[in-house]
Short mmCIF file of C-alpha atoms in Angstrom, two decimals:
data_model
loop_
_atom_site.label_atom_id
_atom_site.label_comp_id
_atom_site.label_asym_id
_atom_site.label_seq_id
_atom_site.Cartn_x
_atom_site.Cartn_y
_atom_site.Cartn_z
CA UNK A 1094 92.00 76.04 82.79
CA UNK A 1095 90.08 78.82 81.93
CA UNK A 1096 91.61 82.29 83.32
CA UNK A 1097 90.07 85.69 82.50
CA UNK A 1098 91.23 88.85 84.08
CA UNK A 1099 88.40 91.54 84.31
CA UNK A 1100 88.70 95.15 85.21
CA UNK A 1101 86.67 97.76 87.13
CA UNK A 1102 87.73 101.42 86.14
CA UNK A 1103 86.33 103.02 88.91
CA UNK A 1104 88.15 101.31 91.76
CA UNK A 1105 90.95 99.85 89.36
CA UNK A 1106 90.07 96.53 90.60
CA UNK A 1107 91.06 93.34 88.77
CA UNK A 1108 88.33 90.36 89.26
CA UNK A 1109 89.53 87.01 88.21
CA UNK A 1110 87.26 84.42 86.58
CA UNK A 1111 88.87 80.89 86.64
CA UNK A 1112 86.99 77.75 85.39
CA UNK A 1113 87.27 74.08 84.73
CA UNK A 1114 86.11 73.76 81.10
CA UNK A 1115 85.35 70.04 81.72
CA UNK A 1116 83.26 70.25 84.80
CA UNK A 1117 82.31 73.99 83.91
CA UNK A 1118 82.79 75.04 87.43
CA UNK A 1119 83.87 78.65 88.18
CA UNK A 1120 85.46 80.73 90.70
CA UNK A 1121 85.46 84.59 90.92
CA UNK A 1122 88.28 86.26 92.86
CA UNK A 1123 87.51 89.68 94.16
CA UNK A 1124 84.26 90.35 92.40
CA UNK A 1125 83.07 94.09 92.53
CA UNK A 1126 79.46 94.78 93.26
CA UNK A 1127 79.06 97.52 90.30
CA UNK A 1128 80.21 94.50 87.80
CA UNK A 1129 77.91 91.88 88.97
CA UNK A 1130 75.85 91.80 85.71
CA UNK A 1131 79.09 91.85 83.63
CA UNK A 1132 80.06 88.80 85.35
CA UNK A 1133 76.87 86.88 85.50
CA UNK A 1134 76.54 87.50 81.72
CA UNK A 1135 79.97 86.33 81.14
CA UNK A 1136 79.41 83.02 83.09
CA UNK A 1137 75.98 82.61 81.38
CA UNK A 1138 77.67 83.27 77.73
CA UNK A 1139 80.46 80.73 78.73
CA UNK A 1140 78.13 77.97 80.21
CA UNK A 1141 80.04 78.22 83.55
CA UNK A 1142 78.35 77.75 87.10
CA UNK A 1143 79.66 80.07 89.66
CA UNK A 1144 80.68 77.70 92.61
CA UNK A 1145 82.95 80.21 94.75
CA UNK A 1146 83.47 83.86 95.21
CA UNK A 1147 86.82 84.02 96.66
CA UNK A 1148 88.09 87.41 98.53
CA UNK A 1149 91.67 88.03 99.21
CA UNK A 1150 91.01 90.47 101.90
CA UNK A 1151 88.27 92.88 103.28
CA UNK A 1152 88.32 95.72 100.73
CA UNK A 1153 88.36 99.40 101.70
CA UNK A 1154 88.02 100.87 98.12
CA UNK A 1155 85.26 99.07 96.51
CA UNK A 1156 81.92 97.07 97.70
CA UNK A 1157 82.31 93.07 96.83
CA UNK A 1158 79.80 91.62 94.74
CA UNK A 1159 79.94 88.34 96.62
CA UNK A 1160 76.58 88.80 98.42
CA UNK A 1161 74.46 89.83 95.18
CA UNK A 1162 76.23 86.78 93.19
CA UNK A 1163 75.38 84.22 95.94
CA UNK A 1164 71.93 85.53 95.82
CA UNK A 1165 71.73 85.11 91.98
CA UNK A 1166 73.78 82.02 91.35
CA UNK A 1167 73.73 79.93 94.82
CA UNK A 1168 77.70 80.38 94.76
CA UNK A 1169 79.48 80.25 98.20
CA UNK A 1170 81.48 82.86 99.64
CA UNK A 1171 84.81 82.17 100.81
CA UNK A 1172 87.05 84.67 102.98
CA UNK A 1173 90.37 84.46 104.78
CA UNK A 1174 90.29 82.81 108.11
CA UNK A 1175 90.86 85.74 110.26
CA UNK A 1176 88.84 88.17 108.22
CA UNK A 1177 86.43 90.00 110.34
CA UNK A 1178 83.32 88.88 108.45
CA UNK A 1179 80.08 87.40 109.51
CA UNK A 1180 78.94 86.39 106.20
CA UNK A 1181 81.35 83.75 105.00
CA UNK A 1182 80.09 80.36 103.82
CA UNK A 1183 83.64 79.15 104.32
CA UNK A 1184 86.73 80.38 105.72
CA UNK A 1185 90.05 79.38 104.20
CA UNK A 1186 93.38 79.05 106.17
CA UNK A 1187 96.89 79.33 105.23
CA UNK A 1188 98.05 76.41 103.05
CA UNK A 1189 94.56 75.17 102.54
CA UNK A 1190 93.42 74.07 98.96
CA UNK A 1191 90.40 75.20 97.41
CA UNK A 1192 89.67 72.53 94.58
CA UNK A 1193 87.82 73.14 91.33
CA UNK A 1194 87.76 70.19 88.92
CA UNK A 1195 91.29 69.92 87.92
CA UNK A 1196 92.11 73.34 89.50
CA UNK A 1197 93.91 73.88 92.56
CA UNK A 1198 93.69 77.13 94.31
CA UNK A 1199 96.22 77.21 97.49
CA UNK A 1200 95.66 79.87 100.32
CA UNK A 1201 99.18 81.91 101.16
CA UNK A 1202 98.64 84.19 104.24
CA UNK A 1203 100.22 87.41 103.39
CA UNK A 1204 98.99 89.74 106.00
CA UNK A 1205 100.47 93.45 106.28
CA UNK A 1206 98.02 95.28 104.07
CA UNK A 1207 95.40 93.92 106.47
CA UNK A 1208 95.80 91.64 109.20
CA UNK A 1209 93.82 88.88 107.30
CA UNK A 1210 95.25 89.00 103.90
CA UNK A 1211 95.35 85.95 101.43
CA UNK A 1212 97.35 85.50 98.05
CA UNK A 1213 96.19 82.53 96.04
CA UNK A 1214 98.38 80.28 94.14
CA UNK A 1215 96.69 78.96 91.10
CA UNK A 1216 97.87 75.58 89.60
CA UNK A 1217 101.52 76.23 90.81
CA UNK A 1218 102.33 78.73 87.88
CA UNK A 1219 100.38 82.01 88.84
CA UNK A 1220 99.53 83.94 92.13
CA UNK A 1221 96.69 86.12 92.71
CA UNK A 1222 98.54 88.74 94.77
CA UNK A 1223 95.71 90.73 96.26
CA UNK A 1224 96.84 93.98 97.67
CA UNK A 1225 99.95 92.66 99.24
CA UNK A 1226 101.81 92.82 95.88
CA UNK A 1227 101.10 95.01 92.94
CA UNK A 1228 103.24 95.28 89.59
CA UNK A 1229 105.90 97.60 90.84
CA UNK A 1230 104.38 98.54 94.04
CA UNK A 1231 102.13 97.17 97.11
CA UNK A 1232 99.09 97.93 99.14
CA UNK A 1233 99.24 100.66 101.80
CA UNK A 1234 99.64 99.67 105.49
CA UNK A 1235 98.09 102.46 107.51
CA UNK A 1236 94.62 101.09 108.53
CA UNK A 1237 92.63 97.85 108.83
CA UNK A 1238 95.31 96.38 110.95
CA UNK A 1239 97.92 96.97 108.25
CA UNK A 1240 101.32 96.49 109.38
CA UNK A 1241 104.59 97.70 106.97
CA UNK A 1242 106.95 95.19 109.02
CA UNK A 1243 104.61 92.25 108.64
CA UNK A 1244 103.72 93.29 104.78
CA UNK A 1245 107.64 93.28 104.20
CA UNK A 1246 108.07 89.73 105.67
CA UNK A 1247 104.81 88.39 103.84
CA UNK A 1248 106.22 89.64 100.28
CA UNK A 1249 109.85 88.50 100.73
CA UNK A 1250 109.35 85.39 102.62
CA UNK A 1251 106.07 84.06 101.42
CA UNK A 1252 105.76 85.58 97.66
CA UNK A 1253 109.44 86.17 96.41
CA UNK A 1254 110.10 82.77 97.43
CA UNK A 1255 107.90 81.31 94.83
CA UNK A 1256 109.55 80.21 91.43
CA UNK A 1257 110.81 83.31 89.38
CA UNK A 1258 108.63 82.48 86.32
CA UNK A 1259 105.28 82.52 88.62
CA UNK A 1260 102.92 85.09 87.13
CA UNK A 1261 101.77 88.01 89.02
CA UNK A 1262 98.14 88.99 88.89
CA UNK A 1263 97.31 91.82 91.55
CA UNK A 1264 93.97 92.84 92.81
CA UNK A 1265 94.75 96.43 91.60
CA UNK A 1266 96.65 98.49 88.88
CA UNK A 1267 96.75 102.37 88.40
CA UNK A 1268 99.36 102.47 85.59
CA UNK A 1269 98.11 100.16 82.81
CA UNK A 1270 99.93 96.92 84.05
CA UNK A 1271 98.23 93.56 83.79
CA UNK A 1272 100.73 90.82 84.67
CA UNK A 1273 104.19 90.33 85.76
CA UNK A 1274 106.43 87.72 87.44
CA UNK A 1275 107.69 87.03 90.71
CA UNK A 1276 111.26 87.29 89.26
CA UNK A 1277 110.75 90.49 87.82
CA UNK A 1278 109.10 91.95 90.90
CA UNK A 1279 111.73 90.75 93.02
CA UNK A 1280 114.30 92.65 90.95
CA UNK A 1281 112.40 95.67 89.69
CA UNK A 1282 109.63 96.50 92.20
CA UNK A 1283 110.68 99.93 93.75
CA UNK A 1284 108.93 99.15 97.23
CA UNK A 1285 111.32 96.08 97.92
CA UNK A 1286 114.23 95.89 95.38
CA UNK A 1287 117.41 96.94 97.41
CA UNK A 1288 115.42 97.58 100.64
CA UNK A 1289 115.76 95.79 103.84
CA UNK A 1290 112.84 96.06 106.55
CA UNK A 1291 113.63 99.18 108.14
CA UNK A 1292 114.04 101.32 105.11
CA UNK A 1293 110.62 99.64 103.91
CA UNK A 1294 108.95 100.54 106.98
CA UNK A 1295 110.03 104.07 106.64
CA UNK A 1296 109.08 104.36 103.18
CA UNK A 1297 105.49 103.31 103.90
CA UNK A 1298 105.08 105.15 107.08
CA UNK A 1299 105.74 108.42 104.89
CA UNK A 1300 103.55 107.57 101.93
CA UNK A 1301 100.57 110.18 103.23
CA UNK A 1302 97.98 108.75 100.97
CA UNK A 1303 94.51 109.96 101.04
CA UNK A 1304 91.72 107.53 102.52
CA UNK A 1305 90.08 105.62 99.76
CA UNK A 1306 87.00 107.43 98.77
CA UNK A 1307 84.40 104.43 99.57
CA UNK A 1308 86.16 103.07 102.69
CA UNK A 1309 83.48 104.60 105.29
CA UNK A 1310 80.84 102.28 103.31
CA UNK A 1311 83.00 99.78 101.88
CA UNK A 1312 84.50 98.25 105.05
CA UNK A 1313 81.38 97.42 107.19
CA UNK A 1314 79.41 96.46 103.72
CA UNK A 1315 82.51 93.83 102.81
CA UNK A 1316 82.09 92.58 106.42
CA UNK A 1317 78.66 91.07 105.31
CA UNK A 1318 80.26 90.23 101.75
CA UNK A 1319 78.76 93.41 100.18
CA UNK A 1320 75.34 92.99 101.68
CA UNK A 1321 73.96 96.75 101.87
CA UNK A 1322 71.46 96.04 104.36
CA UNK A 1323 71.59 97.84 107.51
CA UNK A 1324 73.38 96.36 110.62
CA UNK A 1325 70.01 96.23 112.35
CA UNK A 1326 68.46 94.34 109.55
CA UNK A 1327 71.50 91.99 109.17
CA UNK A 1328 71.35 91.29 113.08
CA UNK A 1329 67.71 90.45 113.01
CA UNK A 1330 68.37 88.11 109.98
CA UNK A 1331 70.91 86.18 111.93
CA UNK A 1332 68.47 86.05 114.91
CA UNK A 1333 65.61 84.12 112.94
#
């Protein structure tokens, strides 16, 4: 398996390029619009054909590159089943497998940061946790259908039950971390370690975080896979 972690400095977003070297088919997880040329150039240099753009959730802090990459490469946009999006080529359900040559990517429903969030377990040895679980942190729960109680259950019952050695690759990092493990996060993540659900809810309720700078443009754009056309233009396209 080819596995590459890519970073967008402005939004602190990790994009993951996963490919089967034998079939040369690839998937990009959580691509960023401003990094589309970087990603496309890398695919061309490595000789990979982009088959899927896979989203963990509808992002509020950056605009996805899925629509642009679909236009440039013919790839398919894959989004969580319950995402409020009108652009998906395919919706993926909890437990469903996305197969890419010899690579298996299993969807794990992990709502709480948003109401339709998915994590993705890749070849049983690593998990892309999106915004549900960061390295020594987690995503906020105060908008987009977020719910602290639901997130606590998602992390403790769906992610922390994976084997301790499972590698953790988050969608964002703000402190210079790149990878962790489930065992490490269970033991040392201050949002969860030693906390019950009530204390986690209290913690998340009192974070008082500012809204993401791009939220007002990112959410509606990402409901159309990053297509920046006006809602009226998009509506007219769907009618023809």
